[in-house]
Short mmCIF file of C-alpha atoms in Angstrom, two decimals:
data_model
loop_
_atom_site.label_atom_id
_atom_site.label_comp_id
_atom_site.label_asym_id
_atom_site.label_seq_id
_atom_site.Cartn_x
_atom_site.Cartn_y
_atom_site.Cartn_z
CA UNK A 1 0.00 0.00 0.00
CA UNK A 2 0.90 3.82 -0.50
CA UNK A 3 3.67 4.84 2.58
CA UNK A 4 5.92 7.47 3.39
CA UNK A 5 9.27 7.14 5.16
CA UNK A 6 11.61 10.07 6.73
CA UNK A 7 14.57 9.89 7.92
CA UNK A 8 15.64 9.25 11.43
CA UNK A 9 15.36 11.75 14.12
CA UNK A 10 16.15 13.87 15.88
CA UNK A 11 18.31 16.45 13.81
CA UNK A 12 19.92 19.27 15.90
CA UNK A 13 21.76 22.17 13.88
CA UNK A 14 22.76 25.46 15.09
CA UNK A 15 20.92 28.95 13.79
CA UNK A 16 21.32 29.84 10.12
CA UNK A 17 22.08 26.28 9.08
CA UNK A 18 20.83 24.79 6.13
CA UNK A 19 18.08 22.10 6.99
CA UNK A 20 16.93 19.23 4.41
CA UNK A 21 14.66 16.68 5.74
CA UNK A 22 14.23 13.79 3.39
CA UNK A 23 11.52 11.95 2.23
CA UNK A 24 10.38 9.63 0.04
CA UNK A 25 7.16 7.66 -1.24
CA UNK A 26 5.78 4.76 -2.34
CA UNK A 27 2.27 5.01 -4.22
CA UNK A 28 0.31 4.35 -7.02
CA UNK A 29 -0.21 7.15 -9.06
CA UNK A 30 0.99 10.48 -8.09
CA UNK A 31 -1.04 11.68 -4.61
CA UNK A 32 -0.40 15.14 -3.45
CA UNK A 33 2.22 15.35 -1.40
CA UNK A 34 2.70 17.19 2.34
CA UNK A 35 5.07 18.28 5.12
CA UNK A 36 3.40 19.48 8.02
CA UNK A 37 4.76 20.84 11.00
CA UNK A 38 3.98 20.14 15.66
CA UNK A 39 5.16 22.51 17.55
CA UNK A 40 5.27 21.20 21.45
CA UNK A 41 2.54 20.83 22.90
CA UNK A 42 -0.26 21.11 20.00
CA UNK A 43 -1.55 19.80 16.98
CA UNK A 44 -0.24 19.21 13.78
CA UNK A 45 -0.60 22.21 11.28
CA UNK A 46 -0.48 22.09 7.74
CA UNK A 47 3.53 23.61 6.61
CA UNK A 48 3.55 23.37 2.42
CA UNK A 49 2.05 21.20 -0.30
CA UNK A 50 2.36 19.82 -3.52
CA UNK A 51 -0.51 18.58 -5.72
CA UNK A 52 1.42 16.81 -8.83
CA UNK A 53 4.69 15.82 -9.98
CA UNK A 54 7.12 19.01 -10.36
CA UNK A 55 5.44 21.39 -8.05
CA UNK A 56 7.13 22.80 -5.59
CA UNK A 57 5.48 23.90 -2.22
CA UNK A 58 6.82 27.11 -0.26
CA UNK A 59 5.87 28.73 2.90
CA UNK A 60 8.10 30.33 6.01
CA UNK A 61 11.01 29.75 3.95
CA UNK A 62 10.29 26.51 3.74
CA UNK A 63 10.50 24.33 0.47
CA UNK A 64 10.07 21.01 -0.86
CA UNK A 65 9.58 19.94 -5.21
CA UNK A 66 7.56 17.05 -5.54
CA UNK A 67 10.41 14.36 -7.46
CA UNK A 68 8.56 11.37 -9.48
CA UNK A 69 11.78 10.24 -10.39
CA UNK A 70 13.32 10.10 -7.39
CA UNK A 71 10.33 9.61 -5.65
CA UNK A 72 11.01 12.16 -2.73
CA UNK A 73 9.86 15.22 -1.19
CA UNK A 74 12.78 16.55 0.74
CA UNK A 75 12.02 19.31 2.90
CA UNK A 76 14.70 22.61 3.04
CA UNK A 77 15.17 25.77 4.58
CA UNK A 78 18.21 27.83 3.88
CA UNK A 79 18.60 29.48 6.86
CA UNK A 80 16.77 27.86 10.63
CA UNK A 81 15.77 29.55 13.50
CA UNK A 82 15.04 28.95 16.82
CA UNK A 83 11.76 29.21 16.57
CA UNK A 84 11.63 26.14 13.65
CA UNK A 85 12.21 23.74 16.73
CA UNK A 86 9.50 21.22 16.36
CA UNK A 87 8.39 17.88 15.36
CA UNK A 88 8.07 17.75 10.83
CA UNK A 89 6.15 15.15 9.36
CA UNK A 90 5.83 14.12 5.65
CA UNK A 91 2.80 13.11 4.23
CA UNK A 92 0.73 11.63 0.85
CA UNK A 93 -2.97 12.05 0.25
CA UNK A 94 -3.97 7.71 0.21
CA UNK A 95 -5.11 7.03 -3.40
CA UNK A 96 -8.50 6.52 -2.29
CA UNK A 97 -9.05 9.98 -1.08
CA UNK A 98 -10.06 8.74 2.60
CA UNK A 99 -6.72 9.72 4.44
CA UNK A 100 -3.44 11.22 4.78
CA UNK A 101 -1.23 8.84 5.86
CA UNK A 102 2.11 10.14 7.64
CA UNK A 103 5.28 9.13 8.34
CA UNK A 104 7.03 8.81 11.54
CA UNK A 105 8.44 12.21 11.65
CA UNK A 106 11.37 14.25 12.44
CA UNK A 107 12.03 16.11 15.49
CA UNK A 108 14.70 19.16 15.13
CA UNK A 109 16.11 21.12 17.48
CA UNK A 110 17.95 24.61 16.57
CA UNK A 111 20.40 25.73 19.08
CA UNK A 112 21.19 29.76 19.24
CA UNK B 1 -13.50 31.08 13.85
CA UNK B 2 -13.08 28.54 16.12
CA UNK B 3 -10.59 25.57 15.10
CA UNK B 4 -10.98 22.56 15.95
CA UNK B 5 -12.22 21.49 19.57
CA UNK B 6 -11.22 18.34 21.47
CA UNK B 7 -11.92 17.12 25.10
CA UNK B 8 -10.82 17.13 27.49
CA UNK B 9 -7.46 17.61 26.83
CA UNK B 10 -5.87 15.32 29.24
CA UNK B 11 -7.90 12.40 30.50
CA UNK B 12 -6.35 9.92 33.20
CA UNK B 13 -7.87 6.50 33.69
CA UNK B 14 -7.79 2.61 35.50
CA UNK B 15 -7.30 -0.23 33.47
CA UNK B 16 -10.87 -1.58 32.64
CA UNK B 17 -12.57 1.86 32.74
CA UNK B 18 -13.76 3.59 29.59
CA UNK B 19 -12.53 6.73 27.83
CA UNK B 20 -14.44 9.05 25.94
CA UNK B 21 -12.83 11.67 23.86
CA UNK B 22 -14.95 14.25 22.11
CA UNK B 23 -13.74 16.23 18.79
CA UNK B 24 -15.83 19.50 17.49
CA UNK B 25 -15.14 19.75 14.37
CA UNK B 26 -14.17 23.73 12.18
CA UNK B 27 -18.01 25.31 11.59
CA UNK B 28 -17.98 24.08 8.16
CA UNK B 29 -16.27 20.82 7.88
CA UNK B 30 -18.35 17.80 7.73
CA UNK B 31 -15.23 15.01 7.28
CA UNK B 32 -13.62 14.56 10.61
CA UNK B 33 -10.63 11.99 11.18
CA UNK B 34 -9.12 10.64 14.28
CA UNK B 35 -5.65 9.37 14.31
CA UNK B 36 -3.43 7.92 17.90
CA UNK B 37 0.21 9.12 18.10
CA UNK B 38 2.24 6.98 20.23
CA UNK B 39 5.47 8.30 22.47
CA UNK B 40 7.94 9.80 20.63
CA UNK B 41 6.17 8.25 17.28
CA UNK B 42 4.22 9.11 14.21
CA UNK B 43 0.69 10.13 14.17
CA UNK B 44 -1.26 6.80 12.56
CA UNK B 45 -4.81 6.71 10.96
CA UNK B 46 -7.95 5.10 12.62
CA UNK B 47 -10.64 6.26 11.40
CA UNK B 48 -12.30 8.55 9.01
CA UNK B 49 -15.67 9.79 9.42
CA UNK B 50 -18.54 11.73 7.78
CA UNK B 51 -22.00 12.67 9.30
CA UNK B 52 -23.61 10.20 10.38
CA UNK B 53 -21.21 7.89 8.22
CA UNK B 54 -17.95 5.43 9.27
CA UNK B 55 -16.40 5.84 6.03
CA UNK B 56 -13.16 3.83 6.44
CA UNK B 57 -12.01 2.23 9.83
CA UNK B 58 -9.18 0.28 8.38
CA UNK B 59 -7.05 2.24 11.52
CA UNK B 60 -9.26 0.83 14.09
CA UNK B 61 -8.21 -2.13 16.47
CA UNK B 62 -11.03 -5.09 16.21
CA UNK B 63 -12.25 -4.63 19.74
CA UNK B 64 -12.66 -2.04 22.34
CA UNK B 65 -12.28 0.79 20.29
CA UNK B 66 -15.71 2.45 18.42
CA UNK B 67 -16.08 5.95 16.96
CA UNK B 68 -19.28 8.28 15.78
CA UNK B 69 -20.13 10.99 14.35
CA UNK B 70 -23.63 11.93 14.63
CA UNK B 71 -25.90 14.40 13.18
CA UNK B 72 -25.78 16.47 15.82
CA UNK B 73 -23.31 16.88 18.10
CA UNK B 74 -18.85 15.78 18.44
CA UNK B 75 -18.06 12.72 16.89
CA UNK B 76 -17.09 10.59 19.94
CA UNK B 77 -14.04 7.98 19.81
CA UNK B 78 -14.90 5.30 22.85
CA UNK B 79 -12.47 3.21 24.12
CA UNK B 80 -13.77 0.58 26.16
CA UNK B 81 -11.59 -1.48 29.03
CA UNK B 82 -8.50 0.82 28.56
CA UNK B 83 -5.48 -1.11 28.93
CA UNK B 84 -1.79 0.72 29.94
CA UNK B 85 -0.86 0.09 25.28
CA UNK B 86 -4.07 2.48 25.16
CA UNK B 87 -1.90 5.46 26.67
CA UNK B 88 -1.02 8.06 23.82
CA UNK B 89 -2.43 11.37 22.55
CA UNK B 90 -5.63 11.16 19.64
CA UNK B 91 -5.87 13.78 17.70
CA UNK B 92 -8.79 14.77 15.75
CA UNK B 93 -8.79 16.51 12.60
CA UNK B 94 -11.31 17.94 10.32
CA UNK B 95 -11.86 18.90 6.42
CA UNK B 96 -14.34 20.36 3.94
CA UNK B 97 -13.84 17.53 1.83
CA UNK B 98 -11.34 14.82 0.57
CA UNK B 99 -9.65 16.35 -2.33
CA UNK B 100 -7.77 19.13 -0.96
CA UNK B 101 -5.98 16.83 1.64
CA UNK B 102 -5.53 19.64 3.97
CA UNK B 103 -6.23 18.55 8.02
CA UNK B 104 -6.88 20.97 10.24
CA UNK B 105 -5.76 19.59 13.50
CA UNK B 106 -7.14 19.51 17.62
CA UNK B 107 -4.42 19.73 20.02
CA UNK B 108 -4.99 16.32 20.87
CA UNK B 109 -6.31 14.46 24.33
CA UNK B 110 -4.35 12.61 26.20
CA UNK B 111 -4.52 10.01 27.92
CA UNK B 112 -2.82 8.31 30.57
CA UNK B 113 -4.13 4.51 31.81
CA UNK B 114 -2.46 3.99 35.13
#
């Protein structure tokens, strides 16, 4: 069935590094594609998405191009802050339309 | 606008009691899903629901656990005869429909089986 996998946890990088979170797919078809974003202590919240093959989804600085080839959608930020600390999970839209399934997620942890 | 509403937001019970979590979903959104994230683990699905509707449940362990969503009213996910493997947090998430695949998340209830 259609999965996502990240890589392990937790990452911890100092402030102004560059971040890339991988992640990569298995599905039939091409599903839209997420990364979404728990900061301690609440809910998940929706960070960037991609709809088809070749987009690329942007927000806070944030990026991440939807790769058929490769089958990936590595997250990236040129520049962290403190404030990105928080728990980043990749996700697909399930080809039946009923779910989004996640992976396991990534914590990170930016030091000043 | 309100988000979305669960409760209570920490919930502490025996093994062999029941535990009721309630989710209200955004004014709005008629699709509501529930998914269980474990300690320091991912979030995973259990079940999706529509008014009045189980839609898929292919989440849901066999026994013990239900969930509803009624026409009026939270959509309730029961847990009956908690055991200690129940403990984690369930979020709740709603959506105005299926194809935009956007969730728009509770901040969870937890819950602790002593």
């Amino acid at each position: 069935g259609d999965s996502v996998t990240q890589m392990e946890g937790p990452v911890t990088l100092s402030e102004e590094a560059f971040l890339t979170i991988n992640c990569t797919y298995t599905a039939t078809g091409y599903p839209p594609l997420f990364w979404y974003v728990q900061y301690p202590g609440e809910g998940l919240q929706l960070l960037l998405k991609a709809t088809k093959a070749d987009d690329k989804g942007s927000n806070k600085g944030f990026e991440a191009t939807y790769r058929k080839e490769t089958t990936s959608f590595h997250l990236e930020k040129g520049s962290v802050q403190v404030s990105d600390s928080a728990v980043y999970f990749c996700a697909l839209l399930y080809s039946s339309a009923s779910k989004i399934i996640f992976g396991s997620g990534t914590r990170l942890s930016i030091r000043p | 606008n309100a988000g979305v509403m669960q409760n209570p937001r920490h919930l502490v019970r025996r093994r062999g009691q029941e535990a009721r979590l309630r989710c209200s979903p955004m004014k709005g959104h008629s699709h509501v899903y529930w998914y269980r994230q474990l300690p320091e683990e991912g979030l995973k699905f259990m079940v999706y629901l529509q008014k009045e509707n189980i839609i898929d449940e292919s989440g849901m362990p066999k026994e013990r656990f239900s969930a509803e969503f009624p026409k009026e009213g939270p959509s309730i996910l029961r847990i009956q005869q908690v055991v200690r493997g129940d403990s984690a947090a369930y979020f709740c998430a709603s959506s105005p429909g299926v194809d935009t695949g956007e969730l728009f998340f509770g901040e969870g209830s937890r819950l602790t089986v002593l």
